[in-house]
């Protein structure tokens, strides 16, 4: 195509035939030069983005001109795919029709793009940033950034992946970190280290020695030892050595789960639901189950009791009348043999004091036995010298527990009274 000569006048709508001003000799421009690259079958969308840019630069807007220009840039193999359009071009918008045909013929399908993302692409000699850019082009909204990050990291060398996997930076920033300033992160093998993070157990792990400014603990390290990250306190948690705190943690969790339900009481994984009648009980259970479903909590039906007039809960028997010690627990205390050492006596008194609220004047009854505990030491095996007073105390407390007082449920509309007392043995209030 010839270039423009002289000074151009105002172009018409297709800029194909320009009538230029005359200066002495008569001359004109028959066409405007436009450069169109060879057809890119492997990236049709990007190809059309470029040639349409060239059309705009040259001022070409005619569909017919674009059509013939594009046809001239196609190779024979590509032309065979659109031969019908060449023999009988559409009367209206031929370029748009040809463009749509080429896009439909050569554009990669979504299934192929997903397959390329999952299977075909690898790093090779490319920089991670170039690989990421290609993966982003293929994804085109098919996957989110979080999944794309996983796919991209899996294509990187293990040592680089270990360093980047726990970073919360954006994908573009991670690409820069993978090869900063176009260079590789230098690594110098690995070293097996044993160290103490203050988690009540020592850990051993082969760490990658890398040329970085800050040490990094990888996600694979946390997974291997089952460690958790407390972002608020900025520390690591070890569920294995912190089992002593698990009961308190779960208690706080179940309290939050049942927040707002004033018809139930929870102690760790035991939940007591109290209702006036069967209808209300069903409503209460539905509310709790709905909350469990929302939070993904699963219960063991074989360990549950529903619609019972009386239940055993935390060592107590509870019914509509009130609360009593469980019969099996009372029987175990009554059959408890007479302690021979101070340590055995402590175990017995611990069982009895669990039900202290049911036994009037319990401190007075146990006073002779409590005297043995003065100055006691842990696991004290000192022999007990029994006498008539301590024998009577031991027998009486067993009888008192067998005749334990029924504690009635409080009446919400009754007046409250505070009773206090003090004796030679104890003081208290109720």
XYZ file of C-alpha atoms in Angstrom:
430
model
C 0.000 0.000 0.000
C 1.294 3.488 -0.802
C 1.857 6.088 1.856
C 0.168 9.477 1.921
C 1.775 12.228 -0.118
C 1.612 15.930 0.547
C -0.787 17.380 3.089
C -3.918 15.418 3.840
C -7.337 16.951 3.842
C -10.328 15.919 5.961
C -10.914 12.125 5.764
C -14.317 10.762 4.849
C -16.032 8.011 6.796
C -13.831 5.167 5.491
C -10.615 7.108 4.652
C -10.133 4.946 1.551
C -10.179 7.734 -1.075
C -8.891 11.117 0.000
C -9.324 14.241 -2.193
C -6.334 16.369 -1.267
C -5.843 20.096 -1.980
C -4.070 20.853 -5.253
C -0.853 22.877 -5.370
C 0.027 23.331 -9.001
C 0.037 19.723 -10.166
C -3.023 17.556 -9.549
C -2.523 14.530 -7.253
C -4.590 12.376 -4.854
C -4.261 9.496 -2.295
C -6.081 6.322 -3.193
C -5.716 4.561 0.163
C -4.256 4.849 3.708
C -1.490 2.487 4.844
C -2.409 0.071 7.626
C -0.236 -2.692 8.960
C -2.023 -5.952 9.897
C -0.014 -8.787 11.498
C -0.379 -12.413 10.487
C -3.288 -14.215 12.113
C -2.643 -15.633 15.636
C -4.718 -18.761 15.926
C -3.475 -19.398 19.472
C -4.786 -16.076 20.822
C -7.565 -14.758 18.613
C -8.973 -12.282 21.111
C -5.614 -10.546 21.552
C -5.096 -10.542 17.764
C -8.314 -8.629 17.139
C -7.463 -6.186 19.923
C -4.275 -5.284 18.008
C -5.615 -5.040 14.465
C -8.615 -2.968 15.560
C -6.164 -0.605 17.201
C -4.373 -0.368 13.863
C -7.691 0.308 12.142
C -8.367 3.205 14.522
C -4.911 4.690 13.931
C -5.442 4.560 10.171
C -8.949 5.967 10.490
C -10.557 2.902 8.871
C -14.179 2.425 9.880
C -15.688 0.761 6.825
C -16.805 -2.838 7.421
C -15.892 -3.761 3.821
C -12.368 -2.341 4.102
C -11.797 -4.124 7.407
C -13.111 -7.333 5.859
C -10.767 -7.407 2.856
C -7.813 -6.252 5.003
C -8.375 -9.090 7.444
C -8.802 -11.661 4.678
C -5.444 -10.577 3.198
C -3.753 -11.339 6.545
C -5.102 -14.885 6.843
C -3.065 -17.936 5.925
C -4.476 -20.658 3.632
C -5.215 -23.060 6.463
C -7.256 -20.432 8.291
C -9.045 -19.426 5.086
C -10.304 -22.981 4.705
C -12.305 -22.511 7.921
C -14.149 -19.455 6.570
C -14.379 -20.235 2.845
C -18.170 -19.856 2.786
C -17.849 -16.248 3.964
C -15.290 -15.546 1.254
C -17.426 -16.905 -1.570
C -20.621 -15.227 -0.389
C -19.732 -12.346 1.968
C -22.604 -10.966 4.082
C -24.110 -7.805 2.633
C -24.173 -6.137 6.023
C -21.284 -6.010 8.532
C -19.039 -8.538 6.759
C -16.046 -7.774 9.004
C -18.071 -8.385 12.201
C -19.371 -11.671 10.786
C -15.837 -12.778 9.879
C -14.515 -11.761 13.277
C -17.221 -13.715 15.127
C -16.568 -16.788 12.955
C -12.841 -16.739 13.698
C -13.477 -16.266 17.403
C -15.857 -19.212 17.493
C -13.481 -21.396 15.446
C -10.236 -20.685 17.246
C -11.052 -19.328 20.702
C -10.158 -21.897 23.388
C -13.215 -23.385 25.094
C -13.734 -23.048 28.830
C -13.140 -26.764 29.331
C -9.778 -26.536 27.578
C -8.840 -23.493 29.635
C -9.648 -25.273 32.872
C -7.719 -28.337 31.715
C -4.727 -26.158 30.872
C -4.915 -24.524 34.291
C -5.100 -27.848 36.111
C -2.806 -30.037 34.018
C -0.919 -28.539 31.080
C 0.839 -25.415 32.320
C 4.200 -25.624 34.033
C 6.881 -23.120 34.950
C 9.610 -24.295 32.586
C 12.091 -21.496 31.848
C 9.526 -18.750 32.394
C 9.461 -16.355 35.279
C 6.673 -16.985 37.822
C 5.147 -13.616 36.895
C 4.780 -14.705 33.243
C 3.264 -18.014 34.272
C 0.816 -16.215 36.548
C -0.175 -13.817 33.766
C -0.921 -16.702 31.414
C -2.939 -18.494 34.078
C -4.929 -15.327 34.731
C -5.700 -15.018 31.019
C -6.905 -18.611 30.902
C -8.976 -18.313 34.061
C -10.988 -15.231 32.967
C -13.237 -15.410 36.011
C -13.525 -19.212 35.968
C -11.757 -19.488 39.328
C -11.238 -17.061 42.184
C -7.872 -15.634 43.242
C -7.546 -17.998 46.205
C -7.789 -21.103 43.994
C -5.606 -19.543 41.312
C -2.973 -18.882 43.982
C -2.961 -22.578 44.924
C -2.605 -23.651 41.271
C 0.198 -21.160 40.672
C 2.143 -22.061 43.816
C 1.981 -25.755 42.943
C 3.923 -24.975 39.730
C 6.783 -23.315 41.618
C 9.861 -25.068 43.043
C 9.359 -26.544 46.506
C 11.747 -24.156 48.214
C 10.009 -21.086 46.730
C 6.549 -22.519 47.405
C 7.413 -23.129 51.056
C 8.393 -19.493 51.519
C 5.404 -17.960 49.693
C 2.598 -20.307 50.783
C 1.897 -18.554 54.097
C 2.051 -15.017 52.733
C -1.164 -12.990 52.651
C 0.086 -10.678 49.884
C -1.763 -10.293 46.588
C -0.911 -12.538 43.638
C 0.947 -9.771 41.806
C 3.048 -9.081 44.907
C 3.771 -12.788 45.353
C 4.981 -12.941 41.736
C 7.485 -10.182 42.530
C 8.557 -11.971 45.707
C 9.094 -15.245 43.819
C 11.850 -13.729 41.703
C 12.579 -10.244 43.072
C 14.095 -7.899 40.497
C 14.079 -10.747 37.975
C 16.473 -12.934 40.008
C 15.994 -16.241 41.795
C 15.797 -16.521 45.584
C 19.019 -18.190 46.524
C 18.726 -21.340 48.617
C 21.488 -23.330 50.228
C 19.915 -26.698 50.922
C 18.163 -27.548 54.179
C 19.103 -28.152 57.788
C 17.409 -30.323 60.394
C 16.822 -28.276 63.542
C 15.414 -29.123 66.967
C 14.017 -26.113 68.768
C 11.650 -25.040 71.518
C 8.839 -22.577 70.771
C 7.564 -22.602 74.341
C 4.843 -25.150 73.528
C 5.840 -27.694 76.210
C 7.354 -29.987 73.580
C 10.392 -29.767 71.332
C 9.927 -29.813 67.569
C 12.258 -31.074 64.854
C 11.992 -29.925 61.228
C 14.159 -29.686 58.078
C 14.249 -25.956 57.309
C 15.159 -24.509 53.899
C 18.141 -22.176 54.109
C 17.256 -19.206 51.883
C 18.650 -15.758 51.189
C 15.765 -13.785 52.724
C 15.623 -11.006 55.307
C 13.177 -12.641 57.730
C 12.729 -16.247 58.881
C 9.456 -17.840 57.776
C 7.567 -20.811 59.213
C 5.778 -22.580 56.370
C 2.203 -23.830 56.343
C 3.507 -27.386 55.922
C 5.314 -27.022 59.264
C 2.108 -25.933 61.021
C 0.179 -28.789 59.416
C 2.772 -31.410 60.337
C 2.609 -30.593 64.048
C -1.055 -29.571 64.156
C -0.263 -26.045 65.333
C -2.762 -23.195 65.271
C -2.075 -19.484 64.804
C -3.607 -17.037 67.289
C -3.690 -13.852 65.198
C -4.955 -11.711 68.073
C -2.185 -12.684 70.497
C 0.330 -13.240 67.664
C 1.458 -16.624 68.895
C 1.223 -20.348 68.127
C -1.165 -22.708 69.903
C -0.536 -26.411 70.357
C -3.771 -28.429 70.825
C -1.751 -31.459 71.958
C 0.007 -29.832 74.906
C -2.812 -27.351 75.567
C -5.459 -30.005 76.222
C -5.688 -28.686 79.784
C -7.354 -25.601 78.305
C -9.674 -27.390 75.898
C -12.543 -27.772 78.388
C -12.613 -24.033 79.096
C -12.340 -23.274 75.386
C -15.245 -25.553 74.499
C -17.313 -24.186 77.390
C -16.929 -20.668 76.014
C -17.851 -21.960 72.577
C -21.035 -23.746 73.695
C -22.043 -20.697 75.742
C -21.888 -18.616 72.573
C -23.827 -21.255 70.644
C -26.679 -21.240 73.164
C -26.598 -17.505 73.811
C -30.116 -16.121 74.246
C -31.723 -19.460 75.190
C -32.841 -19.056 78.823
C -34.459 -22.497 78.851
C -31.264 -24.537 78.822
C -28.040 -24.971 80.758
C -24.793 -26.326 79.299
C -21.790 -27.801 81.027
C -19.179 -28.532 78.337
C -20.927 -31.136 76.106
C -23.876 -31.842 78.458
C -26.952 -29.712 77.779
C -30.036 -29.641 80.005
C -33.268 -28.332 78.454
C -36.182 -27.566 80.809
C -39.726 -26.860 79.636
C -43.219 -26.536 81.161
C -44.918 -29.089 78.916
C -44.426 -31.303 75.853
C -45.407 -28.600 73.354
C -42.964 -26.065 74.792
C -40.291 -28.746 75.025
C -40.648 -29.484 71.304
C -40.343 -25.780 70.486
C -37.236 -25.456 72.638
C -35.575 -28.436 70.961
C -36.387 -27.077 67.498
C -34.693 -23.786 68.332
C -31.571 -25.523 69.621
C -31.377 -27.935 66.673
C -31.777 -25.073 64.219
C -28.851 -23.272 65.868
C -26.776 -26.471 65.728
C -27.502 -26.908 62.014
C -26.485 -23.319 61.290
C -23.152 -23.817 63.088
C -22.504 -27.351 61.808
C -22.745 -29.030 65.228
C -23.582 -32.749 65.239
C -25.048 -34.571 68.260
C -24.950 -38.265 69.169
C -28.619 -39.270 69.318
C -27.847 -42.483 71.235
C -26.587 -40.400 74.166
C -29.591 -38.076 74.244
C -32.854 -38.253 76.171
C -35.873 -36.269 74.994
C -39.202 -35.578 76.679
C -38.240 -37.226 79.992
C -40.004 -36.192 83.256
C -36.779 -36.937 85.150
C -33.115 -36.936 84.077
C -29.713 -37.453 85.654
C -27.437 -34.482 85.072
C -23.942 -33.876 86.456
C -24.384 -36.267 89.371
C -27.889 -35.053 90.252
C -31.409 -36.307 89.602
C -33.649 -33.502 88.345
C -37.441 -33.556 87.998
C -40.333 -31.121 88.220
C -40.226 -31.160 92.037
C -36.578 -30.308 92.510
C -33.081 -31.773 92.604
C -31.518 -34.689 94.536
C -28.193 -36.566 94.558
C -28.110 -39.450 92.104
C -28.904 -42.781 93.742
C -25.849 -44.468 92.226
C -23.545 -41.787 93.628
C -25.147 -42.015 97.063
C -24.744 -45.795 97.010
C -21.058 -45.490 96.130
C -20.513 -43.176 99.115
C -22.454 -45.420 101.487
C -20.376 -48.432 100.407
C -17.098 -46.550 100.690
C -14.868 -48.444 103.178
C -13.487 -46.739 106.239
C -10.351 -44.853 105.150
C -7.052 -46.086 106.552
C -4.833 -43.162 105.455
C -5.215 -39.385 105.266
C -5.123 -39.539 101.456
C -8.037 -42.021 101.394
C -9.976 -39.802 103.806
C -9.498 -36.839 101.485
C -11.040 -38.834 98.635
C -14.050 -39.726 100.789
C -14.585 -36.163 101.989
C -14.334 -34.903 98.405
C -17.190 -37.204 97.370
C -19.322 -36.131 100.334
C -18.692 -32.403 99.940
C -19.895 -32.560 96.327
C -23.384 -32.891 97.843
C -22.848 -30.525 100.786
C -25.887 -28.396 99.881
C -28.207 -31.345 100.568
C -26.939 -32.049 104.100
C -27.861 -29.600 106.888
C -25.030 -28.810 109.320
C -22.546 -30.777 107.249
C -19.576 -28.798 108.594
C -20.521 -29.744 112.158
C -20.924 -33.410 111.252
C -17.577 -33.587 109.439
C -15.613 -31.561 111.997
C -13.947 -34.634 113.665
C -12.911 -36.006 110.265
C -11.652 -32.667 108.960
C -9.317 -32.474 111.953
C -7.229 -35.257 110.391
C -6.494 -33.009 107.385
C -4.735 -30.300 109.394
C -1.191 -30.040 108.047
C -1.791 -32.744 105.457
C 0.505 -33.212 102.474
C -0.243 -34.386 98.971
C -0.680 -38.173 98.813
C -0.266 -38.326 102.576
C -0.223 -42.006 103.633
C -0.257 -41.297 107.341
C -2.370 -43.872 109.134
C -5.611 -42.672 110.760
C -6.248 -43.499 114.385
C -9.999 -43.905 114.641
C -11.898 -43.160 117.853
C -15.578 -43.221 118.839
C -16.076 -39.585 117.812
C -14.643 -40.017 114.311
C -16.497 -43.329 113.897
C -19.762 -41.582 114.730
C -18.970 -38.766 112.292
C -18.215 -41.258 109.520
C -21.462 -43.189 110.048
C -23.621 -40.100 110.490
C -22.517 -38.433 107.261
C -23.438 -41.572 105.337
C -26.883 -41.639 106.924
C -27.372 -37.934 106.309
C -26.605 -38.339 102.622
C -29.080 -41.219 102.354
C -31.730 -38.893 103.823
C -30.636 -35.940 101.683
C -33.063 -33.037 101.550
C -34.879 -32.394 98.289
C -33.919 -28.964 96.977
C -36.949 -27.365 95.330
C -36.627 -25.225 92.230
C -36.693 -21.486 92.964
C -39.942 -19.636 92.274
C -39.333 -16.652 90.062
C -42.235 -14.689 91.599
C -41.382 -15.476 95.258
C -39.722 -13.048 97.657
C -36.029 -13.527 98.247
C -34.616 -13.846 101.762
C -30.968 -13.951 102.812
C -30.166 -16.161 105.831
C -26.694 -16.167 107.403
C -25.244 -18.149 110.254
C -21.990 -18.662 112.126
C -20.834 -21.409 114.476
C -17.664 -22.747 116.049
C -17.024 -24.779 112.897
C -18.049 -22.641 109.959
C -19.987 -19.677 108.660
C -22.113 -19.203 105.609
C -25.299 -17.909 104.091
C -28.250 -18.973 101.986
